[in-house]
Amino acid sequence: MEKMINLTINNLPVTVEEGTTILQAARQLNIRIPTLCNHEDLCVAGNCRVCVVEQVGMRTLQASCATPVRENMQILTNSMQVRQARKTIIELLLSEHNADCTKCYKNGKCELQDLANEYRTGNQVYIDLVPLKHYTIDQSSPSILKDDSKCIRCQRCVRTCAELQAVSALSAAYKGSEMKISSFYERPMHEVVCTNCGQCINRCPTGALIEKNYIDEVWDAIYNPTKHVVVQTAPAVRVALGEELGFEPGARVTGKLVAALRRLGFDSVLDTDFTADLTIMEEGTELLTRLKKVLVDGDKNTALPMFTSCSPGWIKFIEHTFPELLPNLSTCKSPQQMFGALAKTWYAQKKGINPKDMVSVSIMPCTAKKFEATRPEMRDSGYQDVDYVLTTRELAIMIKQAGIEFMKLEDEDYDSFMGESTGAAVIFGATGGVMEAALRTAYEIVTGREVPFTNLNITPVRGMEGVREATIKVENVKPEWSFLEGAEVKVAVAHGLANAKQLMTAIRDGKAQYHFVEIMACPGGCLGGGGQPIPTSPAIRQKRAEAIYAEDEGLPIRKSHENPEIVQIYREFLSEPLGHRSHELLHTHYKPRKRY
Amino acid sequence: MEATKLRRVDFVFRPDNTSIDVLRKTLKRDADDIILELIDSGLKGRGGAGFLTGLKWKLAKEAAGDIKYVICNADEGEPGTFKDREILDRVPRRVLTGMAICAHTIGAKEGFIYLRAEYKFLAHKLKAVMAEMNEEFKKLGLDFSVSLRYGSGAYVCGEETALIDSMEGRRGEPRNKPPFPVTAGYLNKPTVVNNVETFVNCCIIANIGADEYKKFGTDNSRGFKLFSVSGDCSKEGVFELELGMTLADFVEEFGDGDTKAVQVGGASGFCVPRKKFKDTIIGFEGIPTGGSMKIFNSTRSMYNVLHNYLEFFEEESCGQCTPCRVGCQQLIKGIEAVKRKEKPAGYLDELVKLAKVMKVASKCGLGQSVGNAFVSIVENFREEIVY
């Protein structure tokens, strides 16, 4: 049992565990202390000073986020001194902040704006420092816009990039009035190690880091009568979009999402889940092929373990950080890009549409997908396979712009074809989901039986642990897979690039042996993606994960190879997994990148 | 509180041929005994903040853990302070002896001198002395060695937690406290960080004893102190004086006969105008100083003095916390605007309020002390700031 500490906050007694901060103790009394630099996912910084409180008997105010409680402390969160200091601090932040709120992308979603409202900082007392600073906006990245004039130096992005992602593309540079958040030698964002994961955006309290939005481009495409606009939606969008439109975290809004997209005017509303299932067919087959090459043929050039390749943040990370492990990466494109390549080929053919008149839009929980869509590797249809990538947040803006009352929409179904989905595809949205979906299919291919887990739920690969491992014994296999008889397939799952780095280091150094490894760049997997609704927290991500697994259990088909449209596409177009057409459209290779 | 008379003493720079003997004799003593004597002596940290040195050592000794460190803060960056340079140049063995006594007391095996980047010219000689002293420690059976680390030029790294961050290879930014370095310092191990002069004083106390030491100074400010005297003075340089004299006595001795104000304690200290010289004691009952004493005569514009300090802080704030980073910019831009008549004179009152918020809301001593110079200059020389 932890030691308990007694203190008073605003003269109210409270007893909390030792190690609790003043901020947390105040929450237990339902006293809210405003914060800016503090974030549940990150270490304590204590640098914005907005949360300062008075400790009776102390000369200075204390940052409540950073100060642990002590016995008999007397804390005042709303004394004259605290109010004056807090208001001054907010005014100082505003004096350094480009407060063009009505023109700002984050207008109405800005934590600094909320505080300014709360403290009614109407008359700007201090001198506007913004014109003196000669800020420029870094628009070089296809995913992330960095506008230093909006930055309040809380370093949430810096901590996100270092602690959660182990990338450190952003760090504090210079000091004093020159202090800023900078990339390596102030190089533009598209030249540095940034993986475009967008986790910094999810935690930026202001408009300093936002996604590059393509809302107007998509509207233009929709309004253009000569264009056939197809839209695909990623699995994680359906369990998060609701948060932007009036629902509590964890609401499943799949049917409303489809209905809204139709009302926006997309010509076909299709599902990335379809190509998630296709990914399982291709990737599962690739894994079995690799295992055979290594175990039976003794092929020294085939790399194991095989890594998943769905997460474009992860792809750029491995290109920069572990280029020596690139041969281990599955050659499968991500579901988004498989979809893009098929939309402008198979789909166009079947619908009799000229692919040059098609605009392919995807709704993603992800900002790295924006970058992925622009990769030179992603033009196998003869065109840019995916034209515009919108985040969950951008879609919510469009829905609001169109005057759609989202909460009141009747559920609708995806168009067919390339709209059919399975439970296996849905769980792509959660960390461990690709692994689980792959195992459901691969195990059945090899043994002819379902995976030996109750209700198909492979729980060892689920959860929010940073790195998870599981071993699955393969017995009584079909004759053509006899080389796998009795084999113990070892798998690992990591989410968040800091965890990925830890796992990759162990693999590179020969300290960990696996056959198959799933990596997702973002904490919690795609459901915690950089394009998802803000705010994010462990509790919110947990809710979204529960929704994903509920969606899976609620679907009639829960194995990728049983998706009737998957059966159809192999029959009509692709012939077989890893076949000639698959290689052309669905697979690719990545190259090492520089490390800065 | 009675002020002492100005008295020059000679302990620190006395020819150093006793350090090893002092160390030999002290190593035979019990750690608690050393701490008791140090607390009894009343020695407060000589870097400026004035924490009771004996208490700091006691906390570090009592902190859990086998690995502990001793760090000598030689990042002497306070404008107008140059006494640590003098010490390291002339009597480095006393510093190392003080560090060794500390190591013996708290149970540390490794020590570092964190040397200001601009003092690299001292490194060659220092290294030779360190090598020699490390040998002596071994001979005396003390498992302790000292090595050298360099600062990179940031003023804030004189703040002990920023110094530790810098030593760990990170950007030097002050940490949240608690935990304090005595429980979680360098590499998260219990660490004593003391100023160069503080270690010398520890060495002196070990030699002459607390009773003798206590004969100097006042109740709140025991002992003697090195003063770096500069500006419009009759003699400039480093002087060792008993603590507790009035500023009037000090100016009498060091002024040029036309002293208008003295900045006590450097840019982070207080500006005292002539009319308050008599009532100002130099020490913890009046105005403490890390050693910097800058004398200004009637030819000096106090606007320029203040502007110069604010320029310094605007640049040397680490930039992490809001009150200090933005506050410094507002203070300097604010007095410029008042000078140019773009803001009314009354705006100075807003700025004084701001400076007072910085004093209570900033994360570390740097931001907390910007207001000292600002408020004392604006309140005493308002006319010079406005016109």
Short mmCIF file of N, CA and C in Angstrom, two decimals, chain A residues 473-558:
data_model
loop_
_atom_site.label_atom_id
_atom_site.label_comp_id
_atom_site.label_asym_id
_atom_site.label_seq_id
_atom_site.Cartn_x
_atom_site.Cartn_y
_atom_site.Cartn_z
N LYS A 473 1.82 -22.68 -32.11
CA LYS A 473 2.32 -23.98 -32.56
C LYS A 473 1.46 -24.46 -33.73
N VAL A 474 2.11 -24.92 -34.79
CA VAL A 474 1.40 -25.36 -35.97
C VAL A 474 1.49 -26.89 -36.04
N GLU A 475 0.33 -27.55 -35.95
CA GLU A 475 0.32 -29.03 -35.94
C GLU A 475 -0.74 -29.57 -36.90
N ASN A 476 -0.55 -30.81 -37.28
CA ASN A 476 -1.48 -31.47 -38.20
C ASN A 476 -1.73 -30.65 -39.45
N VAL A 477 -0.63 -30.28 -40.11
CA VAL A 477 -0.75 -29.40 -41.27
C VAL A 477 -1.18 -30.18 -42.50
N LYS A 478 -1.64 -29.44 -43.49
CA LYS A 478 -1.97 -30.06 -44.77
C LYS A 478 -0.67 -30.57 -45.41
N PRO A 479 -0.79 -31.59 -46.28
CA PRO A 479 0.43 -32.22 -46.83
C PRO A 479 1.36 -31.21 -47.51
N GLU A 480 0.79 -30.21 -48.25
CA GLU A 480 1.69 -29.30 -48.98
C GLU A 480 2.48 -28.38 -48.05
N TRP A 481 2.09 -28.30 -46.77
CA TRP A 481 2.82 -27.45 -45.80
C TRP A 481 3.56 -28.31 -44.78
N SER A 482 3.89 -29.56 -45.16
CA SER A 482 4.46 -30.50 -44.19
C SER A 482 5.72 -29.95 -43.53
N PHE A 483 6.43 -29.02 -44.22
CA PHE A 483 7.67 -28.49 -43.63
C PHE A 483 7.40 -27.65 -42.39
N LEU A 484 6.13 -27.28 -42.20
CA LEU A 484 5.79 -26.48 -41.02
C LEU A 484 5.25 -27.33 -39.87
N GLU A 485 5.20 -28.65 -40.08
CA GLU A 485 4.63 -29.51 -39.04
C GLU A 485 5.41 -29.35 -37.73
N GLY A 486 4.65 -29.03 -36.69
CA GLY A 486 5.26 -28.91 -35.36
C GLY A 486 6.00 -27.61 -35.13
N ALA A 487 6.01 -26.75 -36.14
CA ALA A 487 6.77 -25.51 -36.00
C ALA A 487 6.09 -24.59 -34.99
N GLU A 488 6.93 -23.83 -34.27
CA GLU A 488 6.40 -22.80 -33.38
C GLU A 488 6.66 -21.45 -34.04
N VAL A 489 5.58 -20.86 -34.49
CA VAL A 489 5.72 -19.56 -35.18
C VAL A 489 5.77 -18.47 -34.13
N LYS A 490 6.88 -17.74 -34.14
CA LYS A 490 7.04 -16.68 -33.14
C LYS A 490 6.74 -15.33 -33.78
N VAL A 491 5.87 -14.57 -33.12
CA VAL A 491 5.50 -13.26 -33.68
C VAL A 491 5.69 -12.19 -32.61
N ALA A 492 5.83 -10.97 -33.09
CA ALA A 492 5.93 -9.83 -32.17
C ALA A 492 5.17 -8.65 -32.76
N VAL A 493 4.67 -7.82 -31.88
CA VAL A 493 3.89 -6.65 -32.27
C VAL A 493 4.43 -5.45 -31.51
N ALA A 494 4.64 -4.34 -32.21
CA ALA A 494 5.04 -3.11 -31.51
C ALA A 494 4.27 -1.94 -32.10
N HIS A 495 3.93 -0.99 -31.26
CA HIS A 495 3.26 0.22 -31.74
C HIS A 495 3.90 1.43 -31.08
N GLY A 496 3.95 2.53 -31.82
CA GLY A 496 4.76 3.68 -31.38
C GLY A 496 6.18 3.39 -31.80
N LEU A 497 6.82 4.36 -32.43
CA LEU A 497 8.13 4.07 -33.03
C LEU A 497 9.23 3.88 -31.98
N ALA A 498 9.03 4.41 -30.77
CA ALA A 498 10.03 4.17 -29.73
C ALA A 498 10.06 2.67 -29.41
N ASN A 499 8.88 2.06 -29.35
CA ASN A 499 8.82 0.62 -29.12
C ASN A 499 9.36 -0.15 -30.32
N ALA A 500 9.04 0.38 -31.51
CA ALA A 500 9.56 -0.27 -32.73
C ALA A 500 11.08 -0.24 -32.73
N LYS A 501 11.64 0.89 -32.33
CA LYS A 501 13.09 1.02 -32.33
C LYS A 501 13.73 0.00 -31.38
N GLN A 502 13.11 -0.13 -30.22
CA GLN A 502 13.61 -1.09 -29.24
C GLN A 502 13.57 -2.51 -29.82
N LEU A 503 12.46 -2.86 -30.46
CA LEU A 503 12.32 -4.19 -31.04
C LEU A 503 13.31 -4.40 -32.20
N MET A 504 13.43 -3.38 -33.05
CA MET A 504 14.33 -3.49 -34.20
C MET A 504 15.79 -3.63 -33.75
N THR A 505 16.14 -2.90 -32.70
CA THR A 505 17.51 -2.99 -32.21
C THR A 505 17.80 -4.42 -31.74
N ALA A 506 16.84 -5.00 -31.03
CA ALA A 506 17.02 -6.37 -30.55
C ALA A 506 17.15 -7.34 -31.72
N ILE A 507 16.33 -7.14 -32.75
CA ILE A 507 16.37 -8.04 -33.91
C ILE A 507 17.69 -7.88 -34.67
N ARG A 508 18.07 -6.61 -34.89
CA ARG A 508 19.32 -6.34 -35.63
C ARG A 508 20.52 -6.95 -34.91
N ASP A 509 20.51 -6.84 -33.57
CA ASP A 509 21.64 -7.34 -32.80
C ASP A 509 21.55 -8.84 -32.51
N GLY A 510 20.54 -9.47 -33.10
CA GLY A 510 20.42 -10.92 -32.93
C GLY A 510 19.95 -11.35 -31.55
N LYS A 511 19.38 -10.41 -30.81
CA LYS A 511 18.95 -10.74 -29.45
C LYS A 511 17.50 -11.21 -29.39
N ALA A 512 16.80 -11.12 -30.50
CA ALA A 512 15.40 -11.58 -30.50
C ALA A 512 15.13 -12.25 -31.84
N GLN A 513 14.51 -13.43 -31.80
CA GLN A 513 14.20 -14.17 -33.03
C GLN A 513 12.69 -14.30 -33.21
N TYR A 514 12.25 -13.88 -34.37
CA TYR A 514 10.83 -14.01 -34.69
C TYR A 514 10.69 -14.45 -36.14
N HIS A 515 9.45 -14.82 -36.49
CA HIS A 515 9.14 -15.08 -37.90
C HIS A 515 8.42 -13.92 -38.53
N PHE A 516 7.56 -13.28 -37.72
CA PHE A 516 6.70 -12.24 -38.29
C PHE A 516 6.53 -11.14 -37.25
N VAL A 517 6.68 -9.90 -37.69
CA VAL A 517 6.62 -8.77 -36.77
C VAL A 517 5.69 -7.71 -37.35
N GLU A 518 4.75 -7.26 -36.52
CA GLU A 518 3.87 -6.16 -36.94
C GLU A 518 4.32 -4.87 -36.27
N ILE A 519 4.50 -3.83 -37.07
CA ILE A 519 4.85 -2.51 -36.51
C ILE A 519 3.82 -1.49 -36.99
N MET A 520 3.32 -0.73 -36.04
CA MET A 520 2.50 0.43 -36.36
C MET A 520 3.19 1.66 -35.78
N ALA A 521 3.26 2.72 -36.57
CA ALA A 521 4.03 3.88 -36.12
C ALA A 521 3.38 4.58 -34.93
N CYS A 522 2.06 4.49 -34.85
CA CYS A 522 1.38 5.33 -33.87
C CYS A 522 0.98 4.56 -32.62
N PRO A 523 0.94 5.23 -31.48
CA PRO A 523 0.52 4.58 -30.24
C PRO A 523 -0.91 4.06 -30.36
N GLY A 524 -1.07 2.78 -30.12
CA GLY A 524 -2.39 2.16 -30.24
C GLY A 524 -2.67 1.67 -31.65
N GLY A 525 -1.77 1.92 -32.59
CA GLY A 525 -2.01 1.59 -33.99
C GLY A 525 -2.75 2.74 -34.66
N CYS A 526 -3.41 2.44 -35.80
CA CYS A 526 -4.05 3.51 -36.59
C CYS A 526 -5.12 4.26 -35.80
N LEU A 527 -5.74 3.59 -34.82
CA LEU A 527 -6.78 4.27 -34.05
C LEU A 527 -6.22 5.45 -33.28
N GLY A 528 -4.91 5.43 -33.05
CA GLY A 528 -4.24 6.57 -32.42
C GLY A 528 -3.45 7.37 -33.43
N GLY A 529 -3.82 7.29 -34.68
CA GLY A 529 -3.06 7.90 -35.77
C GLY A 529 -3.01 9.42 -35.70
N GLY A 530 -2.06 9.97 -36.43
CA GLY A 530 -1.83 11.41 -36.42
C GLY A 530 -2.91 12.22 -37.11
N GLY A 531 -3.88 11.54 -37.73
CA GLY A 531 -4.98 12.26 -38.37
C GLY A 531 -6.29 12.13 -37.62
N GLN A 532 -6.22 11.52 -36.44
CA GLN A 532 -7.43 11.24 -35.67
C GLN A 532 -7.87 12.45 -34.85
N PRO A 533 -9.11 12.42 -34.35
CA PRO A 533 -9.60 13.55 -33.55
C PRO A 533 -8.68 13.87 -32.38
N ILE A 534 -8.62 15.15 -32.07
CA ILE A 534 -7.85 15.67 -30.94
C ILE A 534 -8.88 16.03 -29.87
N PRO A 535 -8.67 15.75 -28.61
CA PRO A 535 -7.45 15.24 -27.98
C PRO A 535 -7.31 13.72 -28.09
N THR A 536 -6.13 13.28 -27.69
CA THR A 536 -5.87 11.85 -27.58
C THR A 536 -5.34 11.58 -26.19
N SER A 537 -5.61 10.37 -25.71
CA SER A 537 -5.10 9.97 -24.38
C SER A 537 -5.19 8.45 -24.33
N PRO A 538 -4.53 7.83 -23.38
CA PRO A 538 -4.63 6.37 -23.28
C PRO A 538 -6.08 5.91 -23.16
N ALA A 539 -6.89 6.64 -22.39
CA ALA A 539 -8.28 6.22 -22.19
C ALA A 539 -9.07 6.32 -23.50
N ILE A 540 -8.85 7.40 -24.24
CA ILE A 540 -9.57 7.56 -25.51
C ILE A 540 -9.16 6.45 -26.49
N ARG A 541 -7.86 6.17 -26.56
CA ARG A 541 -7.40 5.13 -27.49
C ARG A 541 -7.96 3.76 -27.08
N GLN A 542 -8.06 3.54 -25.77
CA GLN A 542 -8.63 2.28 -25.29
C GLN A 542 -10.08 2.14 -25.76
N LYS A 543 -10.83 3.23 -25.68
CA LYS A 543 -12.23 3.21 -26.11
C LYS A 543 -12.34 2.89 -27.60
N ARG A 544 -11.45 3.51 -28.38
CA ARG A 544 -11.48 3.26 -29.83
C ARG A 544 -11.13 1.79 -30.11
N ALA A 545 -10.19 1.25 -29.35
CA ALA A 545 -9.79 -0.14 -29.56
C ALA A 545 -10.96 -1.07 -29.25
N GLU A 546 -11.66 -0.79 -28.16
CA GLU A 546 -12.81 -1.62 -27.82
C GLU A 546 -13.85 -1.58 -28.94
N ALA A 547 -14.02 -0.38 -29.51
CA ALA A 547 -14.97 -0.24 -30.60
C ALA A 547 -14.55 -1.07 -31.82
N ILE A 548 -13.23 -1.07 -32.10
CA ILE A 548 -12.72 -1.85 -33.23
C ILE A 548 -13.04 -3.34 -33.05
N TYR A 549 -12.75 -3.84 -31.85
CA TYR A 549 -12.96 -5.27 -31.64
C TYR A 549 -14.45 -5.62 -31.60
N ALA A 550 -15.26 -4.67 -31.13
CA ALA A 550 -16.72 -4.90 -31.17
C ALA A 550 -17.20 -4.95 -32.62
N GLU A 551 -16.65 -4.07 -33.44
CA GLU A 551 -17.01 -4.04 -34.86
C GLU A 551 -16.65 -5.38 -35.51
N ASP A 552 -15.46 -5.87 -35.17
CA ASP A 552 -15.00 -7.17 -35.69
C ASP A 552 -15.99 -8.28 -35.31
N GLU A 553 -16.32 -8.35 -34.02
CA GLU A 553 -17.20 -9.42 -33.56
C GLU A 553 -18.59 -9.32 -34.18
N GLY A 554 -18.98 -8.09 -34.56
CA GLY A 554 -20.32 -7.89 -35.09
C GLY A 554 -20.45 -8.22 -36.57
N LEU A 555 -19.33 -8.50 -37.23
CA LEU A 555 -19.41 -8.74 -38.68
C LEU A 555 -19.60 -10.22 -38.96
N PRO A 556 -20.39 -10.55 -39.99
CA PRO A 556 -20.65 -11.96 -40.29
C PRO A 556 -19.39 -12.70 -40.75
N ILE A 557 -18.55 -12.04 -41.51
CA ILE A 557 -17.31 -12.67 -41.98
C ILE A 557 -16.14 -12.06 -41.25
N ARG A 558 -15.26 -12.90 -40.69
CA ARG A 558 -14.18 -12.36 -39.87
C ARG A 558 -12.81 -12.85 -40.30
#
